[in-house]
Amino acid sequence: MSDGPADTDSGGNGRREGPGADWQAVFWDIGGVILELESVRAAHATVIEEFVERNELDVSTVEAVETWRSAVGEFFRERDGTEFRAARDGYAKGFEAVAGESLATGEWRPAFEETVQSAIEPVPGAVDAIERLAGRDLHVGVISDVDDDAGREMLARFGVRKRFDSITTSEEVGRTKPDPEIFETALEKAGVEPTRSLMIGDRYEHDVKGADEVGMYGVAFGAADGPAVAYRITSPLEVLEIVADGIPEK
């Protein structure tokens, strides 16, 4: 964790809070911050393998996984800027590419959701950090690009859904990060100042820089370096120390 924010006087973010002021809010991304992404990738591979076997497809698991991921990736690459596209629609494209034909939702989605929800794991320390933050006098929220229902189900799976005061998803807003609208929606919903809010994310451009550009403090958890990184952490639990220290001197 760094000693304080990087170059907080620059960039026109309007930060005016003095040293020792209390934070008002901590916002979390989901994928890569609360949700361990490797567990998701493994779950996807398992579902695809079972799909191939169930439908007796003449393709190896490795080929099927590669085809599925390629089709899903192409679905998202075709979107216009920060336009929201539902992951569930991309997954459907992936299964149809593997099968080589159009599919009814019931032919893939129930098994997909059951397997993924049972196999996903949280990032070590994330659940503990969220539960401990929920006991403090500040707003604890989510700002994530996930589909609305999927995000809430993941949080419920980890037992922290009710620990959050607000959940803001790109499906709700219609835009993905780093579009300022998703951050501004979350801040308005929480009724907090951006200059007294932290955003924890694993992607520099989307989470950290996007938050910084609306005046929030970006907390990088695995994200690349850059001038928008106010804090860098190696465990979600380190956020507790940032909150305890209050807003740093500029």
PDB file of C-alpha atoms in Angstrom:
ATOM      1  CA  MET A   1       0.000   0.000   0.000  1.00  0.00           C
ATOM      2  CA  SER A   2       1.331   3.470  -0.812  1.00  0.00           C
ATOM      3  CA  ASP A   3       1.722   6.216   1.754  1.00  0.00           C
ATOM      4  CA  GLY A   4      -0.884   8.393   0.104  1.00  0.00           C
ATOM      5  CA  PRO A   5      -2.451   9.527  -3.149  1.00  0.00           C
ATOM      6  CA  ALA A   6      -0.288  10.166  -6.167  1.00  0.00           C
ATOM      7  CA  ASP A   7      -0.305  13.825  -7.262  1.00  0.00           C
ATOM      8  CA  THR A   8      -3.676  14.671  -5.769  1.00  0.00           C
ATOM      9  CA  ASP A   9      -3.311  18.368  -6.643  1.00  0.00           C
ATOM     10  CA  SER A  10      -3.194  17.726 -10.389  1.00  0.00           C
ATOM     11  CA  GLY A  11      -5.695  16.605 -12.995  1.00  0.00           C
ATOM     12  CA  GLY A  12      -8.508  18.993 -12.088  1.00  0.00           C
ATOM     13  CA  ASN A  13     -10.289  16.481  -9.884  1.00  0.00           C
ATOM     14  CA  GLY A  14     -11.325  19.177  -7.421  1.00  0.00           C
ATOM     15  CA  ARG A  15     -10.187  17.419  -4.235  1.00  0.00           C
ATOM     16  CA  ARG A  16     -10.404  19.818  -1.319  1.00  0.00           C
ATOM     17  CA  GLU A  17     -10.662  17.606   1.753  1.00  0.00           C
ATOM     18  CA  GLY A  18      -8.087  18.254   4.460  1.00  0.00           C
ATOM     19  CA  PRO A  19      -5.905  15.702   6.264  1.00  0.00           C
ATOM     20  CA  GLY A  20      -7.706  13.529   8.783  1.00  0.00           C
ATOM     21  CA  ALA A  21     -11.157  13.941   7.234  1.00  0.00           C
ATOM     22  CA  ASP A  22     -13.189  10.743   7.228  1.00  0.00           C
ATOM     23  CA  TRP A  23     -13.940   8.754   4.118  1.00  0.00           C
ATOM     24  CA  GLN A  24     -17.621   8.612   3.226  1.00  0.00           C
ATOM     25  CA  ALA A  25     -17.663   5.596   0.915  1.00  0.00           C
ATOM     26  CA  VAL A  26     -15.769   2.570  -0.363  1.00  0.00           C
ATOM     27  CA  PHE A  27     -16.851   1.150  -3.714  1.00  0.00           C
ATOM     28  CA  TRP A  28     -15.813  -2.279  -4.988  1.00  0.00           C
ATOM     29  CA  ASP A  29     -15.500  -3.768  -8.441  1.00  0.00           C
ATOM     30  CA  ILE A  30     -16.570  -7.444  -8.476  1.00  0.00           C
ATOM     31  CA  GLY A  31     -14.508  -9.394 -11.009  1.00  0.00           C
ATOM     32  CA  GLY A  32     -10.877  -9.662  -9.932  1.00  0.00           C
ATOM     33  CA  VAL A  33     -11.490  -7.817  -6.652  1.00  0.00           C
ATOM     34  CA  ILE A  34     -14.256  -9.750  -4.886  1.00  0.00           C
ATOM     35  CA  LEU A  35     -14.569 -12.602  -7.366  1.00  0.00           C
ATOM     36  CA  GLU A  36     -11.486 -14.745  -8.070  1.00  0.00           C
ATOM     37  CA  LEU A  37     -11.323 -14.798 -11.872  1.00  0.00           C
ATOM     38  CA  GLU A  38      -9.436 -18.079 -12.131  1.00  0.00           C
ATOM     39  CA  SER A  39     -12.331 -19.840 -10.434  1.00  0.00           C
ATOM     40  CA  VAL A  40     -14.665 -18.415 -13.092  1.00  0.00           C
ATOM     41  CA  ARG A  41     -12.458 -19.530 -15.961  1.00  0.00           C
ATOM     42  CA  ALA A  42     -12.255 -23.032 -14.501  1.00  0.00           C
ATOM     43  CA  ALA A  43     -16.039 -23.143 -14.074  1.00  0.00           C
ATOM     44  CA  HIS A  44     -16.557 -22.063 -17.679  1.00  0.00           C
ATOM     45  CA  ALA A  45     -14.242 -24.823 -18.904  1.00  0.00           C
ATOM     46  CA  THR A  46     -16.158 -27.399 -16.849  1.00  0.00           C
ATOM     47  CA  VAL A  47     -19.514 -26.270 -18.235  1.00  0.00           C
ATOM     48  CA  ILE A  48     -18.246 -26.363 -21.801  1.00  0.00           C
ATOM     49  CA  GLU A  49     -16.783 -29.849 -21.341  1.00  0.00           C
ATOM     50  CA  GLU A  50     -20.108 -31.100 -19.971  1.00  0.00           C
ATOM     51  CA  PHE A  51     -21.965 -29.396 -22.834  1.00  0.00           C
ATOM     52  CA  VAL A  52     -19.774 -31.161 -25.417  1.00  0.00           C
ATOM     53  CA  GLU A  53     -20.292 -34.549 -23.744  1.00  0.00           C
ATOM     54  CA  ARG A  54     -24.038 -34.083 -23.273  1.00  0.00           C
ATOM     55  CA  ASN A  55     -24.539 -33.164 -26.916  1.00  0.00           C
ATOM     56  CA  GLU A  56     -22.018 -35.725 -28.214  1.00  0.00           C
ATOM     57  CA  LEU A  57     -20.181 -33.089 -30.215  1.00  0.00           C
ATOM     58  CA  ASP A  58     -17.206 -34.138 -32.318  1.00  0.00           C
ATOM     59  CA  VAL A  59     -14.783 -31.603 -30.831  1.00  0.00           C
ATOM     60  CA  SER A  60     -12.164 -31.722 -28.093  1.00  0.00           C
ATOM     61  CA  THR A  61     -12.674 -29.857 -24.846  1.00  0.00           C
ATOM     62  CA  VAL A  62      -9.684 -27.640 -25.606  1.00  0.00           C
ATOM     63  CA  GLU A  63     -11.066 -26.701 -29.022  1.00  0.00           C
ATOM     64  CA  ALA A  64     -14.532 -26.130 -27.621  1.00  0.00           C
ATOM     65  CA  VAL A  65     -13.261 -23.828 -24.855  1.00  0.00           C
ATOM     66  CA  GLU A  66     -11.194 -21.855 -27.355  1.00  0.00           C
ATOM     67  CA  THR A  67     -14.168 -21.529 -29.727  1.00  0.00           C
ATOM     68  CA  TRP A  68     -16.453 -20.440 -26.893  1.00  0.00           C
ATOM     69  CA  ARG A  69     -14.039 -17.825 -25.569  1.00  0.00           C
ATOM     70  CA  SER A  70     -13.351 -16.485 -29.064  1.00  0.00           C
ATOM     71  CA  ALA A  71     -17.060 -16.037 -29.796  1.00  0.00           C
ATOM     72  CA  VAL A  72     -17.709 -14.367 -26.442  1.00  0.00           C
ATOM     73  CA  GLY A  73     -14.729 -12.062 -26.919  1.00  0.00           C
ATOM     74  CA  GLU A  74     -15.882 -11.078 -30.392  1.00  0.00           C
ATOM     75  CA  PHE A  75     -19.339 -10.280 -29.040  1.00  0.00           C
ATOM     76  CA  PHE A  76     -17.868  -7.721 -26.641  1.00  0.00           C
ATOM     77  CA  ARG A  77     -15.368  -6.304 -29.122  1.00  0.00           C
ATOM     78  CA  GLU A  78     -18.240  -5.396 -31.430  1.00  0.00           C
ATOM     79  CA  ARG A  79     -19.884  -3.074 -28.927  1.00  0.00           C
ATOM     80  CA  ASP A  80     -19.872   0.693 -29.466  1.00  0.00           C
ATOM     81  CA  GLY A  81     -17.539   2.337 -26.950  1.00  0.00           C
ATOM     82  CA  THR A  82     -18.896   1.952 -23.429  1.00  0.00           C
ATOM     83  CA  GLU A  83     -22.221   0.551 -24.608  1.00  0.00           C
ATOM     84  CA  PHE A  84     -23.470  -2.196 -22.274  1.00  0.00           C
ATOM     85  CA  ARG A  85     -23.763  -5.688 -23.662  1.00  0.00           C
ATOM     86  CA  ALA A  86     -25.110  -8.445 -21.435  1.00  0.00           C
ATOM     87  CA  ALA A  87     -22.643 -11.214 -20.686  1.00  0.00           C
ATOM     88  CA  ARG A  88     -25.473 -13.750 -20.871  1.00  0.00           C
ATOM     89  CA  ASP A  89     -25.961 -12.811 -24.538  1.00  0.00           C
ATOM     90  CA  GLY A  90     -22.262 -13.280 -25.174  1.00  0.00           C
ATOM     91  CA  TYR A  91     -22.313 -16.669 -23.470  1.00  0.00           C
ATOM     92  CA  ALA A  92     -25.207 -17.707 -25.715  1.00  0.00           C
ATOM     93  CA  LYS A  93     -23.115 -16.775 -28.761  1.00  0.00           C
ATOM     94  CA  GLY A  94     -20.307 -18.898 -27.367  1.00  0.00           C
ATOM     95  CA  PHE A  95     -22.410 -22.028 -26.937  1.00  0.00           C
ATOM     96  CA  GLU A  96     -23.956 -21.606 -30.372  1.00  0.00           C
ATOM     97  CA  ALA A  97     -20.461 -21.348 -31.878  1.00  0.00           C
ATOM     98  CA  VAL A  98     -19.473 -24.594 -30.155  1.00  0.00           C
ATOM     99  CA  ALA A  99     -22.662 -26.364 -31.234  1.00  0.00           C
ATOM    100  CA  GLY A 100     -22.614 -24.924 -34.740  1.00  0.00           C
ATOM    101  CA  GLU A 101     -26.295 -24.029 -34.574  1.00  0.00           C
ATOM    102  CA  SER A 102     -28.829 -21.823 -32.832  1.00  0.00           C
ATOM    103  CA  LEU A 103     -29.812 -22.935 -29.340  1.00  0.00           C
ATOM    104  CA  ALA A 104     -32.707 -22.348 -26.997  1.00  0.00           C
ATOM    105  CA  THR A 105     -31.685 -20.722 -23.716  1.00  0.00           C
ATOM    106  CA  GLY A 106     -32.682 -23.835 -21.804  1.00  0.00           C
ATOM    107  CA  GLU A 107     -30.124 -25.899 -23.691  1.00  0.00           C
ATOM    108  CA  TRP A 108     -27.187 -24.184 -21.994  1.00  0.00           C
ATOM    109  CA  ARG A 109     -28.114 -21.574 -19.401  1.00  0.00           C
ATOM    110  CA  PRO A 110     -29.477 -23.626 -16.447  1.00  0.00           C
ATOM    111  CA  ALA A 111     -26.421 -25.906 -16.351  1.00  0.00           C
ATOM    112  CA  PHE A 112     -24.118 -22.937 -16.903  1.00  0.00           C
ATOM    113  CA  GLU A 113     -25.505 -20.906 -14.011  1.00  0.00           C
ATOM    114  CA  GLU A 114     -25.661 -23.856 -11.627  1.00  0.00           C
ATOM    115  CA  THR A 115     -22.050 -24.878 -12.270  1.00  0.00           C
ATOM    116  CA  VAL A 116     -20.638 -21.356 -12.159  1.00  0.00           C
ATOM    117  CA  GLN A 117     -22.450 -20.382  -8.969  1.00  0.00           C
ATOM    118  CA  SER A 118     -21.314 -23.556  -7.211  1.00  0.00           C
ATOM    119  CA  ALA A 119     -17.689 -23.274  -8.346  1.00  0.00           C
ATOM    120  CA  ILE A 120     -16.771 -19.592  -8.025  1.00  0.00           C
ATOM    121  CA  GLU A 121     -14.552 -18.474  -5.162  1.00  0.00           C
ATOM    122  CA  PRO A 122     -13.931 -15.067  -3.570  1.00  0.00           C
ATOM    123  CA  VAL A 123     -10.588 -13.304  -3.613  1.00  0.00           C
ATOM    124  CA  PRO A 124      -8.809 -14.112  -0.318  1.00  0.00           C
ATOM    125  CA  GLY A 125      -9.536 -11.420   2.244  1.00  0.00           C
ATOM    126  CA  ALA A 126     -12.356  -9.770   0.268  1.00  0.00           C
ATOM    127  CA  VAL A 127     -15.265 -11.176   2.271  1.00  0.00           C
ATOM    128  CA  ASP A 128     -13.595 -10.358   5.587  1.00  0.00           C
ATOM    129  CA  ALA A 129     -12.789  -6.813   4.453  1.00  0.00           C
ATOM    130  CA  ILE A 130     -16.344  -6.185   3.247  1.00  0.00           C
ATOM    131  CA  GLU A 131     -17.873  -7.494   6.468  1.00  0.00           C
ATOM    132  CA  ARG A 132     -15.587  -5.330   8.591  1.00  0.00           C
ATOM    133  CA  LEU A 133     -16.222  -2.225   6.487  1.00  0.00           C
ATOM    134  CA  ALA A 134     -19.970  -2.803   6.805  1.00  0.00           C
ATOM    135  CA  GLY A 135     -19.621  -2.291  10.536  1.00  0.00           C
ATOM    136  CA  ARG A 136     -18.169   1.193  10.074  1.00  0.00           C
ATOM    137  CA  ASP A 137     -19.885   4.519   9.552  1.00  0.00           C
ATOM    138  CA  LEU A 138     -19.481   4.748   5.785  1.00  0.00           C
ATOM    139  CA  HIS A 139     -21.227   3.709   2.605  1.00  0.00           C
ATOM    140  CA  VAL A 140     -20.115   0.366   1.151  1.00  0.00           C
ATOM    141  CA  GLY A 141     -21.053  -0.058  -2.486  1.00  0.00           C
ATOM    142  CA  VAL A 142     -20.408  -1.919  -5.729  1.00  0.00           C
ATOM    143  CA  ILE A 143     -19.619  -0.438  -9.140  1.00  0.00           C
ATOM    144  CA  SER A 144     -19.299  -3.279 -11.627  1.00  0.00           C
ATOM    145  CA  ASP A 145     -19.707  -4.113 -15.318  1.00  0.00           C
ATOM    146  CA  VAL A 146     -21.485  -7.400 -14.548  1.00  0.00           C
ATOM    147  CA  ASP A 147     -25.039  -8.276 -15.554  1.00  0.00           C
ATOM    148  CA  ASP A 148     -27.321  -7.105 -12.760  1.00  0.00           C
ATOM    149  CA  ASP A 149     -28.716 -10.492 -11.677  1.00  0.00           C
ATOM    150  CA  ALA A 150     -25.372 -12.261 -12.033  1.00  0.00           C
ATOM    151  CA  GLY A 151     -23.604  -9.705  -9.855  1.00  0.00           C
ATOM    152  CA  ARG A 152     -26.151  -9.944  -7.074  1.00  0.00           C
ATOM    153  CA  GLU A 153     -26.079 -13.749  -7.202  1.00  0.00           C
ATOM    154  CA  MET A 154     -22.289 -13.780  -6.891  1.00  0.00           C
ATOM    155  CA  LEU A 155     -22.394 -11.515  -3.853  1.00  0.00           C
ATOM    156  CA  ALA A 156     -25.118 -13.662  -2.295  1.00  0.00           C
ATOM    157  CA  ARG A 157     -23.041 -16.781  -2.980  1.00  0.00           C
ATOM    158  CA  PHE A 158     -20.207 -15.250  -0.947  1.00  0.00           C
ATOM    159  CA  GLY A 159     -22.583 -14.174   1.833  1.00  0.00           C
ATOM    160  CA  VAL A 160     -21.971 -10.421   1.440  1.00  0.00           C
ATOM    161  CA  ARG A 161     -24.945  -9.274  -0.632  1.00  0.00           C
ATOM    162  CA  LYS A 162     -26.640  -7.620   2.345  1.00  0.00           C
ATOM    163  CA  ARG A 163     -23.397  -5.992   3.463  1.00  0.00           C
ATOM    164  CA  PHE A 164     -23.595  -3.516   0.590  1.00  0.00           C
ATOM    165  CA  ASP A 165     -25.569  -0.302   0.869  1.00  0.00           C
ATOM    166  CA  SER A 166     -25.782   0.025  -2.913  1.00  0.00           C
ATOM    167  CA  ILE A 167     -25.032  -1.996  -6.030  1.00  0.00           C
ATOM    168  CA  THR A 168     -24.568  -0.190  -9.328  1.00  0.00           C
ATOM    169  CA  THR A 169     -24.085  -2.283 -12.461  1.00  0.00           C
ATOM    170  CA  SER A 170     -23.462  -1.388 -16.074  1.00  0.00           C
ATOM    171  CA  GLU A 171     -26.696  -3.156 -16.996  1.00  0.00           C
ATOM    172  CA  GLU A 172     -28.605  -0.758 -14.756  1.00  0.00           C
ATOM    173  CA  VAL A 173     -26.852   2.312 -16.187  1.00  0.00           C
ATOM    174  CA  GLY A 174     -26.525   1.111 -19.781  1.00  0.00           C
ATOM    175  CA  ARG A 175     -22.819   2.004 -19.853  1.00  0.00           C
ATOM    176  CA  THR A 176     -19.643   0.250 -18.800  1.00  0.00           C
ATOM    177  CA  LYS A 177     -16.613   1.681 -17.039  1.00  0.00           C
ATOM    178  CA  PRO A 178     -14.790   3.997 -17.570  1.00  0.00           C
ATOM    179  CA  ASP A 179     -17.885   5.939 -18.662  1.00  0.00           C
ATOM    180  CA  PRO A 180     -18.386   8.611 -15.967  1.00  0.00           C
ATOM    181  CA  GLU A 181     -22.124   7.910 -15.881  1.00  0.00           C
ATOM    182  CA  ILE A 182     -21.705   4.645 -13.972  1.00  0.00           C
ATOM    183  CA  PHE A 183     -19.534   6.274 -11.291  1.00  0.00           C
ATOM    184  CA  GLU A 184     -21.770   9.326 -11.049  1.00  0.00           C
ATOM    185  CA  THR A 185     -24.857   7.130 -10.724  1.00  0.00           C
ATOM    186  CA  ALA A 186     -23.264   5.226  -7.841  1.00  0.00           C
ATOM    187  CA  LEU A 187     -22.163   8.422  -6.083  1.00  0.00           C
ATOM    188  CA  GLU A 188     -25.606   9.995  -6.447  1.00  0.00           C
ATOM    189  CA  LYS A 189     -27.272   6.836  -5.199  1.00  0.00           C
ATOM    190  CA  ALA A 190     -24.986   6.806  -2.148  1.00  0.00           C
ATOM    191  CA  GLY A 191     -25.284  10.544  -1.521  1.00  0.00           C
ATOM    192  CA  VAL A 192     -21.530  10.930  -1.027  1.00  0.00           C
ATOM    193  CA  GLU A 193     -18.795  13.219  -2.327  1.00  0.00           C
ATOM    194  CA  PRO A 194     -16.383  11.774  -4.902  1.00  0.00           C
ATOM    195  CA  THR A 195     -13.503  13.462  -3.077  1.00  0.00           C
ATOM    196  CA  ARG A 196     -14.272  11.384   0.000  1.00  0.00           C
ATOM    197  CA  SER A 197     -14.773   8.093  -1.833  1.00  0.00           C
ATOM    198  CA  LEU A 198     -12.517   5.146  -2.668  1.00  0.00           C
ATOM    199  CA  MET A 199     -12.885   2.872  -5.706  1.00  0.00           C
ATOM    200  CA  ILE A 200     -11.156  -0.530  -5.617  1.00  0.00           C
ATOM    201  CA  GLY A 201     -10.475  -2.055  -9.029  1.00  0.00           C
ATOM    202  CA  ASP A 202      -8.216  -4.464 -10.889  1.00  0.00           C
ATOM    203  CA  ARG A 203      -8.132  -2.591 -14.225  1.00  0.00           C
ATOM    204  CA  TYR A 204      -6.319   0.715 -14.551  1.00  0.00           C
ATOM    205  CA  GLU A 205      -8.207   2.372 -17.425  1.00  0.00           C
ATOM    206  CA  HIS A 206     -11.664   1.142 -16.434  1.00  0.00           C
ATOM    207  CA  ASP A 207     -11.685   1.169 -12.639  1.00  0.00           C
ATOM    208  CA  VAL A 208      -8.850   3.328 -11.358  1.00  0.00           C
ATOM    209  CA  LYS A 209      -8.533   6.047 -14.001  1.00  0.00           C
ATOM    210  CA  GLY A 210     -12.289   6.101 -14.560  1.00  0.00           C
ATOM    211  CA  ALA A 211     -12.841   6.760 -10.852  1.00  0.00           C
ATOM    212  CA  ASP A 212     -10.072   9.354 -10.694  1.00  0.00           C
ATOM    213  CA  GLU A 213     -11.606  11.304 -13.562  1.00  0.00           C
ATOM    214  CA  VAL A 214     -14.781  11.929 -11.563  1.00  0.00           C
ATOM    215  CA  GLY A 215     -12.781  12.938  -8.475  1.00  0.00           C
ATOM    216  CA  MET A 216     -12.662   9.640  -6.589  1.00  0.00           C
ATOM    217  CA  TYR A 217      -9.530   8.018  -5.176  1.00  0.00           C
ATOM    218  CA  GLY A 218      -8.512   4.962  -7.193  1.00  0.00           C
ATOM    219  CA  VAL A 219      -7.286   1.913  -5.290  1.00  0.00           C
ATOM    220  CA  ALA A 220      -5.354  -0.485  -7.534  1.00  0.00           C
ATOM    221  CA  PHE A 221      -5.620  -4.177  -6.712  1.00  0.00           C
ATOM    222  CA  GLY A 222      -3.558  -5.843  -9.427  1.00  0.00           C
ATOM    223  CA  ALA A 223      -4.206  -2.947 -11.817  1.00  0.00           C
ATOM    224  CA  ALA A 224      -1.398  -1.437 -13.865  1.00  0.00           C
ATOM    225  CA  ASP A 225       0.488   1.594 -12.595  1.00  0.00           C
ATOM    226  CA  GLY A 226      -0.370   5.126 -13.628  1.00  0.00           C
ATOM    227  CA  PRO A 227      -0.900   8.644 -12.271  1.00  0.00           C
ATOM    228  CA  ALA A 228      -4.497   7.857 -11.278  1.00  0.00           C
ATOM    229  CA  VAL A 229      -3.382   5.277  -8.682  1.00  0.00           C
ATOM    230  CA  ALA A 230      -3.906   6.886  -5.285  1.00  0.00           C
ATOM    231  CA  TYR A 231      -3.269   3.642  -3.401  1.00  0.00           C
ATOM    232  CA  ARG A 232      -1.954   0.223  -4.321  1.00  0.00           C
ATOM    233  CA  ILE A 233      -2.931  -2.828  -2.270  1.00  0.00           C
ATOM    234  CA  THR A 234      -1.937  -6.483  -2.414  1.00  0.00           C
ATOM    235  CA  SER A 235      -4.859  -7.689  -0.276  1.00  0.00           C
ATOM    236  CA  PRO A 236      -8.412  -6.366   0.058  1.00  0.00           C
ATOM    237  CA  LEU A 237      -7.832  -6.223   3.809  1.00  0.00           C
ATOM    238  CA  GLU A 238      -5.405  -3.333   3.328  1.00  0.00           C
ATOM    239  CA  VAL A 239      -8.391  -1.127   2.523  1.00  0.00           C
ATOM    240  CA  LEU A 240      -9.221  -1.169   6.228  1.00  0.00           C
ATOM    241  CA  GLU A 241      -5.987   0.645   6.980  1.00  0.00           C
ATOM    242  CA  ILE A 242      -6.651   3.242   4.267  1.00  0.00           C
ATOM    243  CA  VAL A 243     -10.073   3.946   5.759  1.00  0.00           C
ATOM    244  CA  ALA A 244      -8.707   4.107   9.292  1.00  0.00           C
ATOM    245  CA  ASP A 245      -6.040   6.643   8.302  1.00  0.00           C
ATOM    246  CA  GLY A 246      -8.599   9.052   6.860  1.00  0.00           C
ATOM    247  CA  ILE A 247      -8.119  11.324   3.851  1.00  0.00           C
ATOM    248  CA  PRO A 248      -4.423  12.174   3.488  1.00  0.00           C
ATOM    249  CA  GLU A 249      -2.795  15.559   3.284  1.00  0.00           C
ATOM    250  CA  LYS A 250      -2.534  16.840  -0.263  1.00  0.00           C
TER     251      LYS A 250
END
